[in-house]
Short mmCIF file of C-alpha atoms in Angstrom, two decimals:
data_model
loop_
_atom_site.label_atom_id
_atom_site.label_comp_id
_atom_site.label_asym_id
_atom_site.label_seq_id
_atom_site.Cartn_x
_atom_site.Cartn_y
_atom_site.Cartn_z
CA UNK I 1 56.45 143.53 69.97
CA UNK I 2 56.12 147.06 71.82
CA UNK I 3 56.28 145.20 74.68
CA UNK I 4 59.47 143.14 73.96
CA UNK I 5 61.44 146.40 72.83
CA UNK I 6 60.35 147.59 76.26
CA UNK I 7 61.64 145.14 78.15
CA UNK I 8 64.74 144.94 75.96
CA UNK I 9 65.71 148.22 76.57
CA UNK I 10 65.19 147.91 80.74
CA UNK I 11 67.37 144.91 79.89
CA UNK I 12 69.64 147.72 78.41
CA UNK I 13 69.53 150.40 80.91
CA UNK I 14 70.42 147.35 83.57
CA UNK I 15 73.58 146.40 82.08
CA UNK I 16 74.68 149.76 81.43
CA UNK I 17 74.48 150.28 84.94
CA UNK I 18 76.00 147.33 86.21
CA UNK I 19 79.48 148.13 84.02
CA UNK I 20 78.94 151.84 85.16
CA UNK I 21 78.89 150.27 88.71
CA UNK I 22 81.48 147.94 88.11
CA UNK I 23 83.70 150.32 86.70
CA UNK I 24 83.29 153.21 89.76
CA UNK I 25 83.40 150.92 92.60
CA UNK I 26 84.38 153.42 95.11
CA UNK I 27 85.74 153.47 99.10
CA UNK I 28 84.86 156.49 101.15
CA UNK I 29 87.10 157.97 104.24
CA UNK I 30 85.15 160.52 106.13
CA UNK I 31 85.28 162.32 109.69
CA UNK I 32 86.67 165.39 111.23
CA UNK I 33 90.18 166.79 112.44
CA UNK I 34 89.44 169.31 115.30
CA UNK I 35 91.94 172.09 115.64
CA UNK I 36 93.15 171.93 112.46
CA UNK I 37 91.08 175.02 110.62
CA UNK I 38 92.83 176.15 107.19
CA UNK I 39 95.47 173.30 107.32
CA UNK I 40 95.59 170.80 104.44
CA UNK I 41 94.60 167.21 105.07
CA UNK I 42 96.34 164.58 102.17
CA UNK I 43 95.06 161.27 101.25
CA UNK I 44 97.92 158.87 100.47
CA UNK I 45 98.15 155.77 98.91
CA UNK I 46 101.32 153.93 100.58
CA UNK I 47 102.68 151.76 97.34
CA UNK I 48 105.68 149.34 97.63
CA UNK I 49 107.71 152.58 95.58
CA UNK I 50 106.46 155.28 98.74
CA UNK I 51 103.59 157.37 99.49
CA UNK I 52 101.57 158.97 96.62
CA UNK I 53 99.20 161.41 96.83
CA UNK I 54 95.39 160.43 95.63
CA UNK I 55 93.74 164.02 96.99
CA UNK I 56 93.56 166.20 99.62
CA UNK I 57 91.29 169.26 101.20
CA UNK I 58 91.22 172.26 103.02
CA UNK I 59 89.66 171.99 106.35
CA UNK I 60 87.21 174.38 107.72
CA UNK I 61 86.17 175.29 111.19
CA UNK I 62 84.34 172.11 112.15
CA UNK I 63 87.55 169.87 110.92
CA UNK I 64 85.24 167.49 108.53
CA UNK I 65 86.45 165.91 105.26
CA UNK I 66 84.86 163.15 103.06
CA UNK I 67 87.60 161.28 100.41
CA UNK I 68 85.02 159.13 97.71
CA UNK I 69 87.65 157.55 95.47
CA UNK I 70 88.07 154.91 92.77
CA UNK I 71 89.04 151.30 94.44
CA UNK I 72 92.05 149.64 93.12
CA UNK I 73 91.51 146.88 90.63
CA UNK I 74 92.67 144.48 92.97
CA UNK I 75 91.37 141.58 95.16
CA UNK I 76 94.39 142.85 98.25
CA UNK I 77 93.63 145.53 100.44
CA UNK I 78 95.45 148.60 99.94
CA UNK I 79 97.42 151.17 102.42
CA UNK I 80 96.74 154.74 102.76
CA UNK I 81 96.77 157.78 105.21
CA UNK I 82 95.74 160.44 106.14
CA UNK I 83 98.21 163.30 106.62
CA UNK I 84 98.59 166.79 108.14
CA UNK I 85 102.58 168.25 107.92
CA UNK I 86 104.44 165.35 109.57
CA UNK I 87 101.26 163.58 111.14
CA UNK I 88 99.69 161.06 110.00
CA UNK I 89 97.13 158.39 110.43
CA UNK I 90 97.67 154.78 108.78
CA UNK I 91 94.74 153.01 106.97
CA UNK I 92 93.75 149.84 105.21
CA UNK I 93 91.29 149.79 102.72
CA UNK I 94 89.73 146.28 101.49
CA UNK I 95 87.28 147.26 98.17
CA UNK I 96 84.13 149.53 98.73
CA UNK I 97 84.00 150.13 102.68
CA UNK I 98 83.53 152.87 104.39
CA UNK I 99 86.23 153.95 106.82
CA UNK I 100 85.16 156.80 109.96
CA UNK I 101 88.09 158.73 111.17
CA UNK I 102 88.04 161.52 114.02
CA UNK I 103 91.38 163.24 115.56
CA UNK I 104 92.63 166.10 116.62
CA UNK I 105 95.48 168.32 115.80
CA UNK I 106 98.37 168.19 116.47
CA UNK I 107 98.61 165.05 117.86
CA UNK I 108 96.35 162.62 115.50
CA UNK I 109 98.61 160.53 115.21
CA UNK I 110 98.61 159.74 118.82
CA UNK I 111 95.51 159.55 119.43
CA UNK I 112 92.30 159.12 116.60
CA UNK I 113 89.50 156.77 116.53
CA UNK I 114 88.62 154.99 113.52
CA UNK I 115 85.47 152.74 112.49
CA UNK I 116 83.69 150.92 109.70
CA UNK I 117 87.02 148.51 109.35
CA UNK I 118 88.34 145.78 111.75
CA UNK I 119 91.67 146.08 110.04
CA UNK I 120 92.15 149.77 110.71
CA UNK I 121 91.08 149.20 113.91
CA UNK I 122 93.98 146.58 114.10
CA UNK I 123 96.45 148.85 112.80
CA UNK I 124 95.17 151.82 115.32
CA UNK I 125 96.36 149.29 118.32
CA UNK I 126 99.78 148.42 116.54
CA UNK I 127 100.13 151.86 116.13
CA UNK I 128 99.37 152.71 119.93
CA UNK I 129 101.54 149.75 120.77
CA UNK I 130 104.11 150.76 118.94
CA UNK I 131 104.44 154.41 120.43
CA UNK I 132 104.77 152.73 123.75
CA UNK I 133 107.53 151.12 122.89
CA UNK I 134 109.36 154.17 121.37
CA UNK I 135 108.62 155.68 124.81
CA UNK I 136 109.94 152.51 127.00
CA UNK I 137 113.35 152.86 124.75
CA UNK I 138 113.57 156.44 125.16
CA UNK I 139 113.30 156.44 128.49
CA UNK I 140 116.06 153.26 128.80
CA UNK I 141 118.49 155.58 126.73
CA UNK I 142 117.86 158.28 129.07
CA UNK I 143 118.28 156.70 132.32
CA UNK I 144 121.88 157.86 133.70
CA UNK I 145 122.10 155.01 136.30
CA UNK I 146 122.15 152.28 133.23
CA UNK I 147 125.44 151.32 131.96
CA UNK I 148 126.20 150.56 128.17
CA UNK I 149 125.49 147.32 128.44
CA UNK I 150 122.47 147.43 130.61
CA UNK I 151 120.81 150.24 128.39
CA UNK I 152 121.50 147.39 125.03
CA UNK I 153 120.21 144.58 127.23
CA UNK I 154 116.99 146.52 128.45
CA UNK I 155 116.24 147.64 124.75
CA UNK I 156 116.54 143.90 123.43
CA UNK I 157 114.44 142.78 126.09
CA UNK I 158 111.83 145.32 125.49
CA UNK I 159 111.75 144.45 121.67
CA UNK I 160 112.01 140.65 122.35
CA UNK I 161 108.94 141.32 124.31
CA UNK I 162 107.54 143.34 121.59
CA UNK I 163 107.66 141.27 119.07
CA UNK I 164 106.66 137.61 120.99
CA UNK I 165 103.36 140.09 121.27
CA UNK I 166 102.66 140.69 118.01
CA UNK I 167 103.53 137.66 116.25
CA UNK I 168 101.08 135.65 118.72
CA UNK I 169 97.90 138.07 118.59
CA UNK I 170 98.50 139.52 115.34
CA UNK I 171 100.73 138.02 112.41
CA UNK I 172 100.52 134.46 113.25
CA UNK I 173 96.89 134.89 114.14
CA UNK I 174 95.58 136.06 111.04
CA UNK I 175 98.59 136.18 108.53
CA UNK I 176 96.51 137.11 105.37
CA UNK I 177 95.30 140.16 107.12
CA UNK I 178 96.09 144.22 105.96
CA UNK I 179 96.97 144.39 109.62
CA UNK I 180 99.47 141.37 109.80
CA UNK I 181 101.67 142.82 106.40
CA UNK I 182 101.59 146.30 108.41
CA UNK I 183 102.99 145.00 111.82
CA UNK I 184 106.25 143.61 109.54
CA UNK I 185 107.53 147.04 108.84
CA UNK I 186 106.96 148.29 112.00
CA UNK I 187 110.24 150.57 113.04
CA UNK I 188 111.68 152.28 116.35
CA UNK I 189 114.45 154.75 116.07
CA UNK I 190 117.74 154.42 118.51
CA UNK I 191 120.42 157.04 118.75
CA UNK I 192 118.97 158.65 115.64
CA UNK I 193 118.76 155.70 113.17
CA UNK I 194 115.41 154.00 112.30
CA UNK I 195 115.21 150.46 112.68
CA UNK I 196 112.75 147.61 111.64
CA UNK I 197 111.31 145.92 114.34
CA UNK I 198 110.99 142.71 112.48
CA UNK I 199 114.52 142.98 110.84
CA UNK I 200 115.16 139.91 108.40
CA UNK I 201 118.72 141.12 107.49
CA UNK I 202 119.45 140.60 111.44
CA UNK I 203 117.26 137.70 112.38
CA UNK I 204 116.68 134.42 111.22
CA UNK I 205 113.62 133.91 113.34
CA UNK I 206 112.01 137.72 111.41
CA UNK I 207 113.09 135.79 108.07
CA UNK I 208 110.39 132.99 109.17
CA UNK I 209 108.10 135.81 110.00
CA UNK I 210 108.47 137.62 106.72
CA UNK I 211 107.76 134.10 105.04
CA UNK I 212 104.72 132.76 106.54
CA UNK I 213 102.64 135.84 105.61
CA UNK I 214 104.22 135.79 102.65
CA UNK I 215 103.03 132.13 102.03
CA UNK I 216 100.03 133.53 103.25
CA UNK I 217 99.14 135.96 100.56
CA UNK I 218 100.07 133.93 98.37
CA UNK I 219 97.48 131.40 98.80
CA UNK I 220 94.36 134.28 99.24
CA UNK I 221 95.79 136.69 96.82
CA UNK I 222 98.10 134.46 94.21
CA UNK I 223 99.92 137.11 91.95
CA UNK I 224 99.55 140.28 94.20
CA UNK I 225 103.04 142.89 94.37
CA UNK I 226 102.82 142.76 97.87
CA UNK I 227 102.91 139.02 98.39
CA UNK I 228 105.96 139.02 95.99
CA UNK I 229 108.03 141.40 97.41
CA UNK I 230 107.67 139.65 101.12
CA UNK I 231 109.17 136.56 99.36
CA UNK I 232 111.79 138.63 97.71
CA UNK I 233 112.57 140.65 101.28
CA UNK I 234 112.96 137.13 103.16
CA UNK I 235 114.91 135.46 100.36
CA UNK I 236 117.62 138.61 100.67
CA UNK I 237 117.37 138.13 104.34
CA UNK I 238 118.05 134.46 104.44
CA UNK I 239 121.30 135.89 102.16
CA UNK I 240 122.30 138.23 104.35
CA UNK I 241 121.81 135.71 107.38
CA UNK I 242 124.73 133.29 105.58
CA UNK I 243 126.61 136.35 105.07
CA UNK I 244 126.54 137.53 108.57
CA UNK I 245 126.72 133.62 109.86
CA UNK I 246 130.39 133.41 107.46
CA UNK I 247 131.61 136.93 109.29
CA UNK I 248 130.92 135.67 112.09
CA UNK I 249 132.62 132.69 112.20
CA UNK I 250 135.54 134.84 111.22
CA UNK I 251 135.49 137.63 113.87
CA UNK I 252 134.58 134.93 116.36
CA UNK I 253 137.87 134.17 118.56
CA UNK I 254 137.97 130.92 120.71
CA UNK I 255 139.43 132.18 123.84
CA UNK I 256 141.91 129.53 123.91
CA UNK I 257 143.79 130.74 120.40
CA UNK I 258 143.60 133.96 121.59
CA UNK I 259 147.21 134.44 122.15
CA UNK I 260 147.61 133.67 118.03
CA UNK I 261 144.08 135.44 116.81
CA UNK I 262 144.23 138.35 115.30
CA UNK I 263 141.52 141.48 114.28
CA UNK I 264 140.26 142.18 110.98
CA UNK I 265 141.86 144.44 109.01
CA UNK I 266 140.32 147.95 107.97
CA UNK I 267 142.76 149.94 105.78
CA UNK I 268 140.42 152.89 104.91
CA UNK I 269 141.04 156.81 104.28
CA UNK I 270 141.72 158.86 107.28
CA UNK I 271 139.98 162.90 107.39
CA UNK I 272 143.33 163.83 106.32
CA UNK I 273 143.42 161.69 102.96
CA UNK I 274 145.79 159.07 104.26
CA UNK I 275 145.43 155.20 103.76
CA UNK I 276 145.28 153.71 107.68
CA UNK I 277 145.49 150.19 108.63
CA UNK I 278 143.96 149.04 111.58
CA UNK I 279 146.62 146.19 112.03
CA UNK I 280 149.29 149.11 112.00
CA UNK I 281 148.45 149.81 115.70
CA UNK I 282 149.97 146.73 116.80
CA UNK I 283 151.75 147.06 120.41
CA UNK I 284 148.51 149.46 121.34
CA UNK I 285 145.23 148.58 122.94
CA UNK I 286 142.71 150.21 120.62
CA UNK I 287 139.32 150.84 120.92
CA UNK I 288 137.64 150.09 117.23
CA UNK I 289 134.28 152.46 116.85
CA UNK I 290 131.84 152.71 114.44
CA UNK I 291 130.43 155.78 114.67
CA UNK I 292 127.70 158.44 112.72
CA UNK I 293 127.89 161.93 113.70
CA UNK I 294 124.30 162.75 112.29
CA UNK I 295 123.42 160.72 115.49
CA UNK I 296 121.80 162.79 117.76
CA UNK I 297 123.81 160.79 120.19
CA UNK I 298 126.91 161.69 118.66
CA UNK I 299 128.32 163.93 121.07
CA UNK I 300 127.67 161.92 124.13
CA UNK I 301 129.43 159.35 122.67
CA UNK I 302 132.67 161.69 121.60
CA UNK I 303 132.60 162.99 125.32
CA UNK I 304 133.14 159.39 126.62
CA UNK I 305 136.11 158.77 124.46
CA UNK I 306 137.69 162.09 124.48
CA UNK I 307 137.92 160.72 128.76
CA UNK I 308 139.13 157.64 127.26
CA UNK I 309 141.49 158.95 125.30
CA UNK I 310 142.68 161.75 127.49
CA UNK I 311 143.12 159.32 131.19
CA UNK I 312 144.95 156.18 128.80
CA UNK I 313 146.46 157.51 125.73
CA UNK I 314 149.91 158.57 127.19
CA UNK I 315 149.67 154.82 128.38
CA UNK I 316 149.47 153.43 124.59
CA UNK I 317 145.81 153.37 124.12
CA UNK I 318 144.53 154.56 120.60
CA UNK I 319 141.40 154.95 119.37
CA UNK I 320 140.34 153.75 115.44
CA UNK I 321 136.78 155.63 114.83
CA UNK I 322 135.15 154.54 111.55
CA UNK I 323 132.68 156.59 110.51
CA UNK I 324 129.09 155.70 108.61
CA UNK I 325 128.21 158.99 107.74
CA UNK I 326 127.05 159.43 103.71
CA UNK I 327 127.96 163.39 103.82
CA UNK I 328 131.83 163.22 103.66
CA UNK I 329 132.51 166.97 103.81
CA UNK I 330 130.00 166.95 107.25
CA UNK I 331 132.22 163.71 108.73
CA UNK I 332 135.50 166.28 108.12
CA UNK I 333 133.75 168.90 109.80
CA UNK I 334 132.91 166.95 112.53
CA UNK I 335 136.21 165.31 113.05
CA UNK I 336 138.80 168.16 112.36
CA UNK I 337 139.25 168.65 115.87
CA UNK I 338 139.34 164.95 117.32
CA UNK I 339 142.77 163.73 118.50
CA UNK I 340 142.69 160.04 117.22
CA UNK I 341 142.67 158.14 113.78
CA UNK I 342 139.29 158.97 112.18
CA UNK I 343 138.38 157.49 108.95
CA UNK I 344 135.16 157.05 106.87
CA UNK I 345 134.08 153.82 105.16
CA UNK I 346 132.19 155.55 102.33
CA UNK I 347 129.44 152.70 101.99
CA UNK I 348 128.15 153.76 105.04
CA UNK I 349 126.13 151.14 106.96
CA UNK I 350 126.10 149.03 104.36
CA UNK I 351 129.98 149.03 103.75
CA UNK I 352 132.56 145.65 103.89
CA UNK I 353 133.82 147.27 107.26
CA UNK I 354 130.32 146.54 108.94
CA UNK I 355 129.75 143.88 108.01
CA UNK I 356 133.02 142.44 108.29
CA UNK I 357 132.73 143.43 112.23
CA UNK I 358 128.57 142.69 112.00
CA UNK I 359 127.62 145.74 113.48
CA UNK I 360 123.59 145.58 113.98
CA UNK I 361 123.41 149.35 115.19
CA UNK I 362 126.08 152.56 116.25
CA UNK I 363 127.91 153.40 118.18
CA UNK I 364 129.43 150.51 118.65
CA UNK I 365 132.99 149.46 120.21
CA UNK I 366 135.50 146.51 119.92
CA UNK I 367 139.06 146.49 122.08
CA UNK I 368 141.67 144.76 120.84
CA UNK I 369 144.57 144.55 122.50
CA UNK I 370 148.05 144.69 122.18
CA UNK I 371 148.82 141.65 119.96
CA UNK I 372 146.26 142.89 117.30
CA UNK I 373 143.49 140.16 118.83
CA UNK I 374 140.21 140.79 119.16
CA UNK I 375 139.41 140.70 123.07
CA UNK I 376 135.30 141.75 123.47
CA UNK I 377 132.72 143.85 121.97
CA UNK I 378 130.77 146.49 124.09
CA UNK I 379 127.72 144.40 125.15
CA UNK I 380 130.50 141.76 126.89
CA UNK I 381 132.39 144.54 128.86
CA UNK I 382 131.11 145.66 132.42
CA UNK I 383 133.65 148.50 133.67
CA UNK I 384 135.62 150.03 130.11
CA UNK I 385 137.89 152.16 132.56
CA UNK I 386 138.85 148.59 134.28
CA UNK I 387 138.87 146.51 131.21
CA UNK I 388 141.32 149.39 129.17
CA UNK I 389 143.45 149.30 132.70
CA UNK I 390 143.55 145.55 132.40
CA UNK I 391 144.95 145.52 128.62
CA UNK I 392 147.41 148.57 129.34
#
């Protein structure tokens, strides 16, 4: 009998632990940050509703950190990062592993090594990759020798290229993967905006994309927030795809009904409170612009059309700039002293006069000429100066 109550209560002791166990499983993120003494690294856990912070530490002189925290009662990996000010180092964490980070301030971000997890190792060469690519667009956009239209060309080609990349050795490869989700909402940022790489509101081929992992995590973790919100993301894409496919077909002009075709109308509020019609400019060539002045490319932009304006307008060229800024009073400011029609559609990027033009990115330019039909869009014209001259 002593010997049974003995064993019963090992028996006991055993199960306590194995709950305890169960109920503590834990993942630890360790390493060092050199040149970073005093400054305060965060741990973040990147949920579908933003970053959230899950703990943080000082650093000292050597830079090391340890992060032992509770794993997510899950079966899907989770995101985090690691995060100094506005650097930051992207993670995925599958259950109990271990995860070995080292950078150095200020530039972690750009360069850290990570071990203990294949898919953070996956998501440190997405990462790398996609920094070159922000580079190879910058310098594009910076190149004076490029025209308009071989600067948009160059940048689609670069993406294109981009993205044939990491579908083949990445999303399509292993679909299911931490590392596959994260290459979806990759971004790059042109003229100021940020942009998704793999955009399913301007792509049906990223729509497919967004699906098959989606379909993926579905079948190796049925249920899970993540796998439900890719559906969600690519059924609103395949939406916006008929939307865009129906404006489209309505901006569209054969070139043989040109002489009866006419533009889209945009009556929308000028900065001076009056109602403007873009069909009122009849017997004018007009250039049609959308346009956001928080773009650090504004004034670039401006410059080129203020020469526009200035060499053509005494010739019966006008200029209709619609503006996507959300800050009205800013747009006001920035417009007071600009001599053509400038007006605001208040929905911003998302507003009916975008997407009644489809306009994937700003600035961007129509001309229409002087029978109120829609002649070309930027990416089609070669010399403007010529092209305006030709309309005149």
């Amino acid at each position: 009998m002593k010997i049974n109550r003995y064993l019963w209560a090992v028996v006991l002791c055993v199960a306590a632990l194995l709950m305890t166990s169960c109920h503590n499983r834990k993942f630890h993120i360790n390493g060092s940050i050199k040149n970073a003494k005093d400054s305060m690294l965060y741990l973040e856990n990147i949920g579908l509703d933003g970053p959230v912070k899950v703990d943080s530490v000082k650093l000292g002189d050597d830079g090391s950190f340890q992060f032992d925290e509770n794993a997510l009662d899950t079966i899907t990996p989770d995101f985090y990062r690691l995060r100094i000010a506005g650097q930051f180092i992207s993670l995925a964490i599958d259950s109990t592993e271990t995860v070995t980070v080292n950078a150095t301030y200020p530039t972690m971000a750009a360069n850290y090594d990570v071990s203990g997890s294949d898919e953070c190792t996956k998501i440190q060469e997405l990462t790398y990759m996609q920094m070159r690519l922000q580079g190879q667009i910058n310098a594009v956009v910076a190149n004076p020798n490029l025209s308009m239209d071989q600067t948009q060309a160059a940048i689609g080609q670069l993406l294109a290229q981009y993205k044939d990349k990491v579908m083949r050795n990445y999303i399509f490869k292993e679909p299911m993967k931490a590392y596959a989700y994260y290459a979806l909402f990759q971004t790059y940022t042109l003229n100021g905006m940020v942009n998704l790489i793999f955009n399913p509101r301007a792509s049906k081929d990223d729509v497919k994309v967004y699906a098959a992992v989606a379909t993926s995590w579905d079948s190796y973790y049925p249920g899970a927030a993540r796998g439900q919100n890719l559906h969600n993301i690519a059924l609103e894409g395949m939406k916006d795809q008929r939307i865009m496919q129906a404006n489209q077909q309505e901006t569209q002009i054969d070139a043989s009904k040109a002489s009866v075709a006419g533009c889209i109308d945009l009556p929308l509020y000028d900065n001076h409170g009056d109602l403007r019609h873009l069909t009122d400019l009849k017997g004018k060539v007009v250039m049609l612009e959308f346009h956001l002045f928080a773009n650090k490319e504004s004034m670039r932009q401006i410059m080129l059309m203020r020469d526009l304006y200035n060499k053509y307008h005494s010739r019966g060229f006008e200029i209709y700039q619609v503006s996507v800024d959300p800050d009205e009073h800013f747009w006001k400011t920035q417009t007071a002293a600009l001599p053509w029609i400038c007006v605001r559609d208040e929905d911003g990027i998302q507003g009916r006069s975008v997407q009644a033009y489809n306009v994937q990115d700003v600035p961007t330019f129509f001309i229409i000429d002087k029978n109120n039909t829609l002649q070309k869009r930027d990416v089609q014209i070669d010399n403007l100066d010529a092209y305006i001259q030709s309309l005149l």
